[in-house]
Amino acid sequence: MEKKVYGYVRVSTKEQNEDRQMIALENFQVKPDRIFMDKQSGKDFQRPEYQKMIRKLREGDLLVIKSIDRLGRNYEEILEQWRILTKEMRVDVAVIDIPLLDTRKTEDNLTGTFIADLVLQILSYVAETERENIRARQAEGIEAARRRGVRFGRPRKKIPQQFCYLQELWTAGKIASREAARQLEISQDTFLRWVREGTVKGVLNDPVIGHGGNSNEQ
């Protein structure tokens, strides 16, 4: 049976343009009608075209991708897809950007899968370690900023003087919390939280309290 060559392209929202991958695959002599492409949006990683391609692949066929991260979003996903393709399905895989990641056995590439597997393990580990280091540095930066007094989240809202008067009316049962919030042009949740977070005297001494979201509380 004829061994076929397929290509796979995945475009994320950051990349938008698939031309670079398409040109690389066509230069690799992959026929346009055998190139499958998924467009990823946001956190959605459903890949219908990839799944369709998997169903077409047969033992001995070749899958060509431009970069290894087309197979998955992280270390585990990449290795799992590589295992399924090369071990279970016995499909050859060639990664254009990394010539060593080519499982085909030729006169120039006698080791084939062995070297490719080894290189993939190393590259995937390094990539995942770098991602973890970035996350750790971000967390450390946030913690350091907090210790310096930097506040994160929405800006704090200054309490208007009218709040004290409306709070007294609300406490005396002469006005509903919803009406008080409406007059202050804040959410009902915010009004009630300002009340909880301090007495009139406390609010006046500390005229800034966090601003909350909308609420349907009666």
PDB file of C-alpha atoms in Angstrom:
ATOM      1  CA  MET A   1       0.000   0.000   0.000  1.00  0.00           C
ATOM      2  CA  GLU A   2       1.212   3.500  -0.843  1.00  0.00           C
ATOM      3  CA  LYS A   3       2.580   5.383   2.156  1.00  0.00           C
ATOM      4  CA  LYS A   4       1.073   8.841   2.321  1.00  0.00           C
ATOM      5  CA  VAL A   5       2.437  12.122   3.633  1.00  0.00           C
ATOM      6  CA  TYR A   6       0.170  14.340   5.733  1.00  0.00           C
ATOM      7  CA  GLY A   7       0.687  17.748   7.287  1.00  0.00           C
ATOM      8  CA  TYR A   8      -0.858  19.392  10.324  1.00  0.00           C
ATOM      9  CA  VAL A   9      -1.201  23.107  11.092  1.00  0.00           C
ATOM     10  CA  ARG A  10      -2.514  24.647  14.294  1.00  0.00           C
ATOM     11  CA  VAL A  11      -2.991  28.397  14.579  1.00  0.00           C
ATOM     12  CA  SER A  12      -3.527  30.086  17.938  1.00  0.00           C
ATOM     13  CA  THR A  13      -5.167  33.450  18.537  1.00  0.00           C
ATOM     14  CA  LYS A  14      -1.692  34.945  19.076  1.00  0.00           C
ATOM     15  CA  GLU A  15      -0.441  33.782  15.676  1.00  0.00           C
ATOM     16  CA  GLN A  16      -3.542  34.386  13.529  1.00  0.00           C
ATOM     17  CA  ASN A  17      -1.723  33.695  10.260  1.00  0.00           C
ATOM     18  CA  GLU A  18      -1.123  30.117   9.143  1.00  0.00           C
ATOM     19  CA  ASP A  19       0.850  31.014   5.989  1.00  0.00           C
ATOM     20  CA  ARG A  20       4.248  30.355   7.563  1.00  0.00           C
ATOM     21  CA  GLN A  21       3.305  26.798   8.520  1.00  0.00           C
ATOM     22  CA  MET A  22       1.557  26.116   5.201  1.00  0.00           C
ATOM     23  CA  ILE A  23       4.566  27.260   3.171  1.00  0.00           C
ATOM     24  CA  ALA A  24       6.916  25.088   5.247  1.00  0.00           C
ATOM     25  CA  LEU A  25       4.724  22.018   4.699  1.00  0.00           C
ATOM     26  CA  GLU A  26       4.370  22.636   0.967  1.00  0.00           C
ATOM     27  CA  ASN A  27       8.154  23.029   0.693  1.00  0.00           C
ATOM     28  CA  PHE A  28       8.347  19.606   2.342  1.00  0.00           C
ATOM     29  CA  GLN A  29       6.296  18.298  -0.595  1.00  0.00           C
ATOM     30  CA  VAL A  30       3.104  17.787   1.413  1.00  0.00           C
ATOM     31  CA  LYS A  31       0.121  17.988  -0.934  1.00  0.00           C
ATOM     32  CA  PRO A  32      -2.342  20.783  -0.032  1.00  0.00           C
ATOM     33  CA  ASP A  33      -5.285  18.358   0.095  1.00  0.00           C
ATOM     34  CA  ARG A  34      -3.477  16.349   2.777  1.00  0.00           C
ATOM     35  CA  ILE A  35      -2.860  19.270   5.110  1.00  0.00           C
ATOM     36  CA  PHE A  36      -5.218  19.540   8.088  1.00  0.00           C
ATOM     37  CA  MET A  37      -5.591  22.809   9.985  1.00  0.00           C
ATOM     38  CA  ASP A  38      -7.178  23.766  13.308  1.00  0.00           C
ATOM     39  CA  LYS A  39      -7.715  27.325  14.517  1.00  0.00           C
ATOM     40  CA  GLN A  40      -7.548  27.552  18.282  1.00  0.00           C
ATOM     41  CA  SER A  41      -9.433  30.309  20.093  1.00  0.00           C
ATOM     42  CA  GLY A  42      -8.640  31.282  23.688  1.00  0.00           C
ATOM     43  CA  LYS A  43      -8.447  28.292  26.013  1.00  0.00           C
ATOM     44  CA  ASP A  44     -10.387  26.077  23.642  1.00  0.00           C
ATOM     45  CA  PHE A  45      -8.157  23.204  22.536  1.00  0.00           C
ATOM     46  CA  GLN A  46     -10.685  21.118  20.626  1.00  0.00           C
ATOM     47  CA  ARG A  47      -8.964  19.923  17.449  1.00  0.00           C
ATOM     48  CA  PRO A  48     -11.524  18.438  15.037  1.00  0.00           C
ATOM     49  CA  GLU A  49      -9.170  18.515  12.048  1.00  0.00           C
ATOM     50  CA  TYR A  50      -6.417  16.827  14.029  1.00  0.00           C
ATOM     51  CA  GLN A  51      -8.818  14.059  15.022  1.00  0.00           C
ATOM     52  CA  LYS A  52      -9.947  13.696  11.411  1.00  0.00           C
ATOM     53  CA  MET A  53      -6.314  13.380  10.324  1.00  0.00           C
ATOM     54  CA  ILE A  54      -5.627  10.751  12.995  1.00  0.00           C
ATOM     55  CA  ARG A  55      -8.434   8.621  11.559  1.00  0.00           C
ATOM     56  CA  LYS A  56      -6.840   8.785   8.101  1.00  0.00           C
ATOM     57  CA  LEU A  57      -3.278   7.962   9.151  1.00  0.00           C
ATOM     58  CA  ARG A  58      -2.095   4.397   8.562  1.00  0.00           C
ATOM     59  CA  GLU A  59       1.016   2.505   9.618  1.00  0.00           C
ATOM     60  CA  GLY A  60       4.022   3.734   7.676  1.00  0.00           C
ATOM     61  CA  ASP A  61       2.477   7.082   6.733  1.00  0.00           C
ATOM     62  CA  LEU A  62       4.416  10.267   7.481  1.00  0.00           C
ATOM     63  CA  LEU A  63       3.077  13.209   9.484  1.00  0.00           C
ATOM     64  CA  VAL A  64       4.918  16.497   8.964  1.00  0.00           C
ATOM     65  CA  ILE A  65       4.595  19.444  11.361  1.00  0.00           C
ATOM     66  CA  LYS A  66       6.552  22.688  11.445  1.00  0.00           C
ATOM     67  CA  SER A  67       7.192  22.749  15.203  1.00  0.00           C
ATOM     68  CA  ILE A  68       6.782  20.230  17.999  1.00  0.00           C
ATOM     69  CA  ASP A  69       4.298  22.360  19.936  1.00  0.00           C
ATOM     70  CA  ARG A  70       1.711  21.691  17.214  1.00  0.00           C
ATOM     71  CA  LEU A  71       1.162  18.335  18.954  1.00  0.00           C
ATOM     72  CA  GLY A  72       0.118  19.778  22.320  1.00  0.00           C
ATOM     73  CA  ARG A  73       0.093  22.653  24.783  1.00  0.00           C
ATOM     74  CA  ASN A  74       2.491  21.166  27.327  1.00  0.00           C
ATOM     75  CA  TYR A  75       5.047  18.469  28.075  1.00  0.00           C
ATOM     76  CA  GLU A  76       2.491  15.770  28.877  1.00  0.00           C
ATOM     77  CA  GLU A  77       0.303  16.374  25.819  1.00  0.00           C
ATOM     78  CA  ILE A  78       3.220  16.456  23.394  1.00  0.00           C
ATOM     79  CA  LEU A  79       4.703  13.221  24.716  1.00  0.00           C
ATOM     80  CA  GLU A  80       1.315  11.497  24.744  1.00  0.00           C
ATOM     81  CA  GLN A  81       0.575  12.405  21.123  1.00  0.00           C
ATOM     82  CA  TRP A  82       4.092  11.405  20.091  1.00  0.00           C
ATOM     83  CA  ARG A  83       3.620   8.022  21.796  1.00  0.00           C
ATOM     84  CA  ILE A  84       0.249   7.420  20.141  1.00  0.00           C
ATOM     85  CA  LEU A  85       1.543   8.329  16.691  1.00  0.00           C
ATOM     86  CA  THR A  86       4.901   6.567  16.730  1.00  0.00           C
ATOM     87  CA  LYS A  87       4.255   3.607  19.053  1.00  0.00           C
ATOM     88  CA  GLU A  88       0.580   2.706  18.762  1.00  0.00           C
ATOM     89  CA  MET A  89      -0.136   3.787  15.195  1.00  0.00           C
ATOM     90  CA  ARG A  90       3.439   3.245  13.927  1.00  0.00           C
ATOM     91  CA  VAL A  91       3.338   6.478  11.965  1.00  0.00           C
ATOM     92  CA  ASP A  92       6.533   8.363  11.148  1.00  0.00           C
ATOM     93  CA  VAL A  93       6.767  11.972  12.321  1.00  0.00           C
ATOM     94  CA  ALA A  94       9.036  14.710  10.967  1.00  0.00           C
ATOM     95  CA  VAL A  95       9.393  18.105  12.666  1.00  0.00           C
ATOM     96  CA  ILE A  96      10.649  20.685  10.173  1.00  0.00           C
ATOM     97  CA  ASP A  97      12.171  23.080  12.723  1.00  0.00           C
ATOM     98  CA  ILE A  98      14.112  20.270  14.443  1.00  0.00           C
ATOM     99  CA  PRO A  99      15.626  17.859  11.878  1.00  0.00           C
ATOM    100  CA  LEU A 100      16.637  15.407  14.627  1.00  0.00           C
ATOM    101  CA  LEU A 101      12.940  14.878  15.359  1.00  0.00           C
ATOM    102  CA  ASP A 102      12.448  12.632  12.346  1.00  0.00           C
ATOM    103  CA  THR A 103      11.556   8.994  12.971  1.00  0.00           C
ATOM    104  CA  ARG A 104      12.140   7.832   9.395  1.00  0.00           C
ATOM    105  CA  LYS A 105      14.988   5.385   8.914  1.00  0.00           C
ATOM    106  CA  THR A 106      17.111   6.325   5.917  1.00  0.00           C
ATOM    107  CA  GLU A 107      20.750   5.982   4.938  1.00  0.00           C
ATOM    108  CA  ASP A 108      21.415   9.354   6.555  1.00  0.00           C
ATOM    109  CA  ASN A 109      19.218   8.669   9.576  1.00  0.00           C
ATOM    110  CA  LEU A 110      19.881   5.112  10.720  1.00  0.00           C
ATOM    111  CA  THR A 111      18.743   5.570  14.301  1.00  0.00           C
ATOM    112  CA  GLY A 112      15.340   7.027  13.419  1.00  0.00           C
ATOM    113  CA  THR A 113      12.895   6.770  16.301  1.00  0.00           C
ATOM    114  CA  PHE A 114      15.525   6.206  19.005  1.00  0.00           C
ATOM    115  CA  ILE A 115      17.257   9.573  18.571  1.00  0.00           C
ATOM    116  CA  ALA A 116      13.975  11.371  17.895  1.00  0.00           C
ATOM    117  CA  ASP A 117      12.453  10.029  21.111  1.00  0.00           C
ATOM    118  CA  LEU A 118      15.509  11.065  23.116  1.00  0.00           C
ATOM    119  CA  VAL A 119      15.617  14.579  21.666  1.00  0.00           C
ATOM    120  CA  LEU A 120      11.878  15.007  22.222  1.00  0.00           C
ATOM    121  CA  GLN A 121      12.151  14.015  25.879  1.00  0.00           C
ATOM    122  CA  ILE A 122      14.915  16.557  26.442  1.00  0.00           C
ATOM    123  CA  LEU A 123      13.211  19.392  24.556  1.00  0.00           C
ATOM    124  CA  SER A 124       9.844  18.800  26.190  1.00  0.00           C
ATOM    125  CA  TYR A 125      11.411  18.731  29.642  1.00  0.00           C
ATOM    126  CA  VAL A 126      13.333  21.949  29.014  1.00  0.00           C
ATOM    127  CA  ALA A 127      10.238  23.698  27.636  1.00  0.00           C
ATOM    128  CA  GLU A 128       8.054  22.634  30.560  1.00  0.00           C
ATOM    129  CA  THR A 129      10.745  23.593  33.083  1.00  0.00           C
ATOM    130  CA  GLU A 130      10.994  27.050  31.522  1.00  0.00           C
ATOM    131  CA  ARG A 131       7.218  27.501  31.739  1.00  0.00           C
ATOM    132  CA  GLU A 132       7.305  26.523  35.417  1.00  0.00           C
ATOM    133  CA  ASN A 133      10.160  28.969  36.026  1.00  0.00           C
ATOM    134  CA  ILE A 134       8.174  31.772  34.381  1.00  0.00           C
ATOM    135  CA  ARG A 135       5.147  31.017  36.564  1.00  0.00           C
ATOM    136  CA  ALA A 136       7.369  30.945  39.658  1.00  0.00           C
ATOM    137  CA  ARG A 137       8.974  34.287  38.766  1.00  0.00           C
ATOM    138  CA  GLN A 138       5.545  35.824  38.217  1.00  0.00           C
ATOM    139  CA  ALA A 139       4.346  34.587  41.611  1.00  0.00           C
ATOM    140  CA  GLU A 140       7.509  35.880  43.298  1.00  0.00           C
ATOM    141  CA  GLY A 141       7.082  39.259  41.601  1.00  0.00           C
ATOM    142  CA  ILE A 142       3.474  39.549  42.768  1.00  0.00           C
ATOM    143  CA  GLU A 143       4.418  38.625  46.335  1.00  0.00           C
ATOM    144  CA  ALA A 144       7.284  41.139  46.359  1.00  0.00           C
ATOM    145  CA  ALA A 145       4.947  43.859  45.070  1.00  0.00           C
ATOM    146  CA  ARG A 146       2.395  43.073  47.773  1.00  0.00           C
ATOM    147  CA  ARG A 147       5.073  43.424  50.441  1.00  0.00           C
ATOM    148  CA  ARG A 148       5.878  46.866  49.030  1.00  0.00           C
ATOM    149  CA  GLY A 149       2.233  47.793  49.445  1.00  0.00           C
ATOM    150  CA  VAL A 150       1.208  47.493  45.805  1.00  0.00           C
ATOM    151  CA  ARG A 151      -2.486  46.684  45.560  1.00  0.00           C
ATOM    152  CA  PHE A 152      -3.916  44.440  42.845  1.00  0.00           C
ATOM    153  CA  GLY A 153      -7.434  44.392  41.466  1.00  0.00           C
ATOM    154  CA  ARG A 154      -9.954  47.161  40.941  1.00  0.00           C
ATOM    155  CA  PRO A 155      -9.195  50.716  42.153  1.00  0.00           C
ATOM    156  CA  ARG A 156     -10.581  51.551  45.580  1.00  0.00           C
ATOM    157  CA  LYS A 157     -13.614  53.837  45.649  1.00  0.00           C
ATOM    158  CA  LYS A 158     -13.740  56.898  47.840  1.00  0.00           C
ATOM    159  CA  ILE A 159     -16.755  57.002  50.141  1.00  0.00           C
ATOM    160  CA  PRO A 160     -18.895  60.114  49.622  1.00  0.00           C
ATOM    161  CA  GLN A 161     -19.931  62.204  52.622  1.00  0.00           C
ATOM    162  CA  GLN A 162     -23.578  61.456  51.824  1.00  0.00           C
ATOM    163  CA  PHE A 163     -22.992  57.838  52.865  1.00  0.00           C
ATOM    164  CA  CYS A 164     -23.008  58.720  56.575  1.00  0.00           C
ATOM    165  CA  TYR A 165     -26.417  60.385  56.301  1.00  0.00           C
ATOM    166  CA  LEU A 166     -27.902  57.540  54.238  1.00  0.00           C
ATOM    167  CA  GLN A 167     -26.462  54.953  56.609  1.00  0.00           C
ATOM    168  CA  GLU A 168     -28.231  56.653  59.517  1.00  0.00           C
ATOM    169  CA  LEU A 169     -31.524  56.613  57.592  1.00  0.00           C
ATOM    170  CA  TRP A 170     -31.027  52.937  56.725  1.00  0.00           C
ATOM    171  CA  THR A 171     -30.156  52.039  60.330  1.00  0.00           C
ATOM    172  CA  ALA A 172     -33.323  53.810  61.499  1.00  0.00           C
ATOM    173  CA  GLY A 173     -35.371  51.843  58.965  1.00  0.00           C
ATOM    174  CA  LYS A 174     -36.346  54.964  57.023  1.00  0.00           C
ATOM    175  CA  ILE A 175     -34.755  53.910  53.750  1.00  0.00           C
ATOM    176  CA  ALA A 176     -34.032  50.603  52.002  1.00  0.00           C
ATOM    177  CA  SER A 177     -30.455  49.584  51.250  1.00  0.00           C
ATOM    178  CA  ARG A 178     -31.278  49.429  47.543  1.00  0.00           C
ATOM    179  CA  GLU A 179     -32.464  53.064  47.566  1.00  0.00           C
ATOM    180  CA  ALA A 180     -29.410  54.180  49.543  1.00  0.00           C
ATOM    181  CA  ALA A 181     -27.147  52.448  47.028  1.00  0.00           C
ATOM    182  CA  ARG A 182     -29.023  54.061  44.133  1.00  0.00           C
ATOM    183  CA  GLN A 183     -28.532  57.541  45.557  1.00  0.00           C
ATOM    184  CA  LEU A 184     -24.825  56.850  46.076  1.00  0.00           C
ATOM    185  CA  GLU A 185     -24.570  55.380  42.550  1.00  0.00           C
ATOM    186  CA  ILE A 186     -23.010  52.176  43.847  1.00  0.00           C
ATOM    187  CA  SER A 187     -24.161  48.567  44.036  1.00  0.00           C
ATOM    188  CA  GLN A 188     -26.305  47.360  46.917  1.00  0.00           C
ATOM    189  CA  ASP A 189     -23.533  44.912  47.851  1.00  0.00           C
ATOM    190  CA  THR A 190     -21.067  47.784  48.176  1.00  0.00           C
ATOM    191  CA  PHE A 191     -23.385  49.802  50.419  1.00  0.00           C
ATOM    192  CA  LEU A 192     -23.968  46.837  52.739  1.00  0.00           C
ATOM    193  CA  ARG A 193     -20.268  46.022  52.841  1.00  0.00           C
ATOM    194  CA  TRP A 194     -19.377  49.614  53.736  1.00  0.00           C
ATOM    195  CA  VAL A 195     -21.854  49.343  56.589  1.00  0.00           C
ATOM    196  CA  ARG A 196     -20.317  46.054  57.757  1.00  0.00           C
ATOM    197  CA  GLU A 197     -16.745  47.292  57.514  1.00  0.00           C
ATOM    198  CA  GLY A 198     -17.152  50.125  59.974  1.00  0.00           C
ATOM    199  CA  THR A 199     -19.371  52.499  61.912  1.00  0.00           C
ATOM    200  CA  VAL A 200     -19.958  56.039  60.667  1.00  0.00           C
ATOM    201  CA  LYS A 201     -17.033  57.193  62.794  1.00  0.00           C
ATOM    202  CA  GLY A 202     -14.777  54.463  61.430  1.00  0.00           C
ATOM    203  CA  VAL A 203     -15.705  55.272  57.850  1.00  0.00           C
ATOM    204  CA  LEU A 204     -14.957  58.957  58.314  1.00  0.00           C
ATOM    205  CA  ASN A 205     -11.544  58.143  59.764  1.00  0.00           C
ATOM    206  CA  ASP A 206     -10.808  55.766  56.878  1.00  0.00           C
ATOM    207  CA  PRO A 207     -12.544  57.250  53.841  1.00  0.00           C
ATOM    208  CA  VAL A 208     -11.509  54.558  51.366  1.00  0.00           C
ATOM    209  CA  ILE A 209     -13.146  51.128  51.269  1.00  0.00           C
ATOM    210  CA  GLY A 210     -13.071  48.580  48.447  1.00  0.00           C
ATOM    211  CA  HIS A 211     -15.679  48.878  45.721  1.00  0.00           C
ATOM    212  CA  GLY A 212     -17.708  45.733  45.001  1.00  0.00           C
ATOM    213  CA  GLY A 213     -19.827  44.485  42.106  1.00  0.00           C
ATOM    214  CA  ASN A 214     -23.539  44.466  41.346  1.00  0.00           C
ATOM    215  CA  SER A 215     -26.026  42.474  43.369  1.00  0.00           C
ATOM    216  CA  ASN A 216     -29.703  41.562  43.264  1.00  0.00           C
ATOM    217  CA  GLU A 217     -29.909  41.248  47.050  1.00  0.00           C
ATOM    218  CA  GLN A 218     -33.209  42.507  48.436  1.00  0.00           C
TER     219      GLN A 218
END
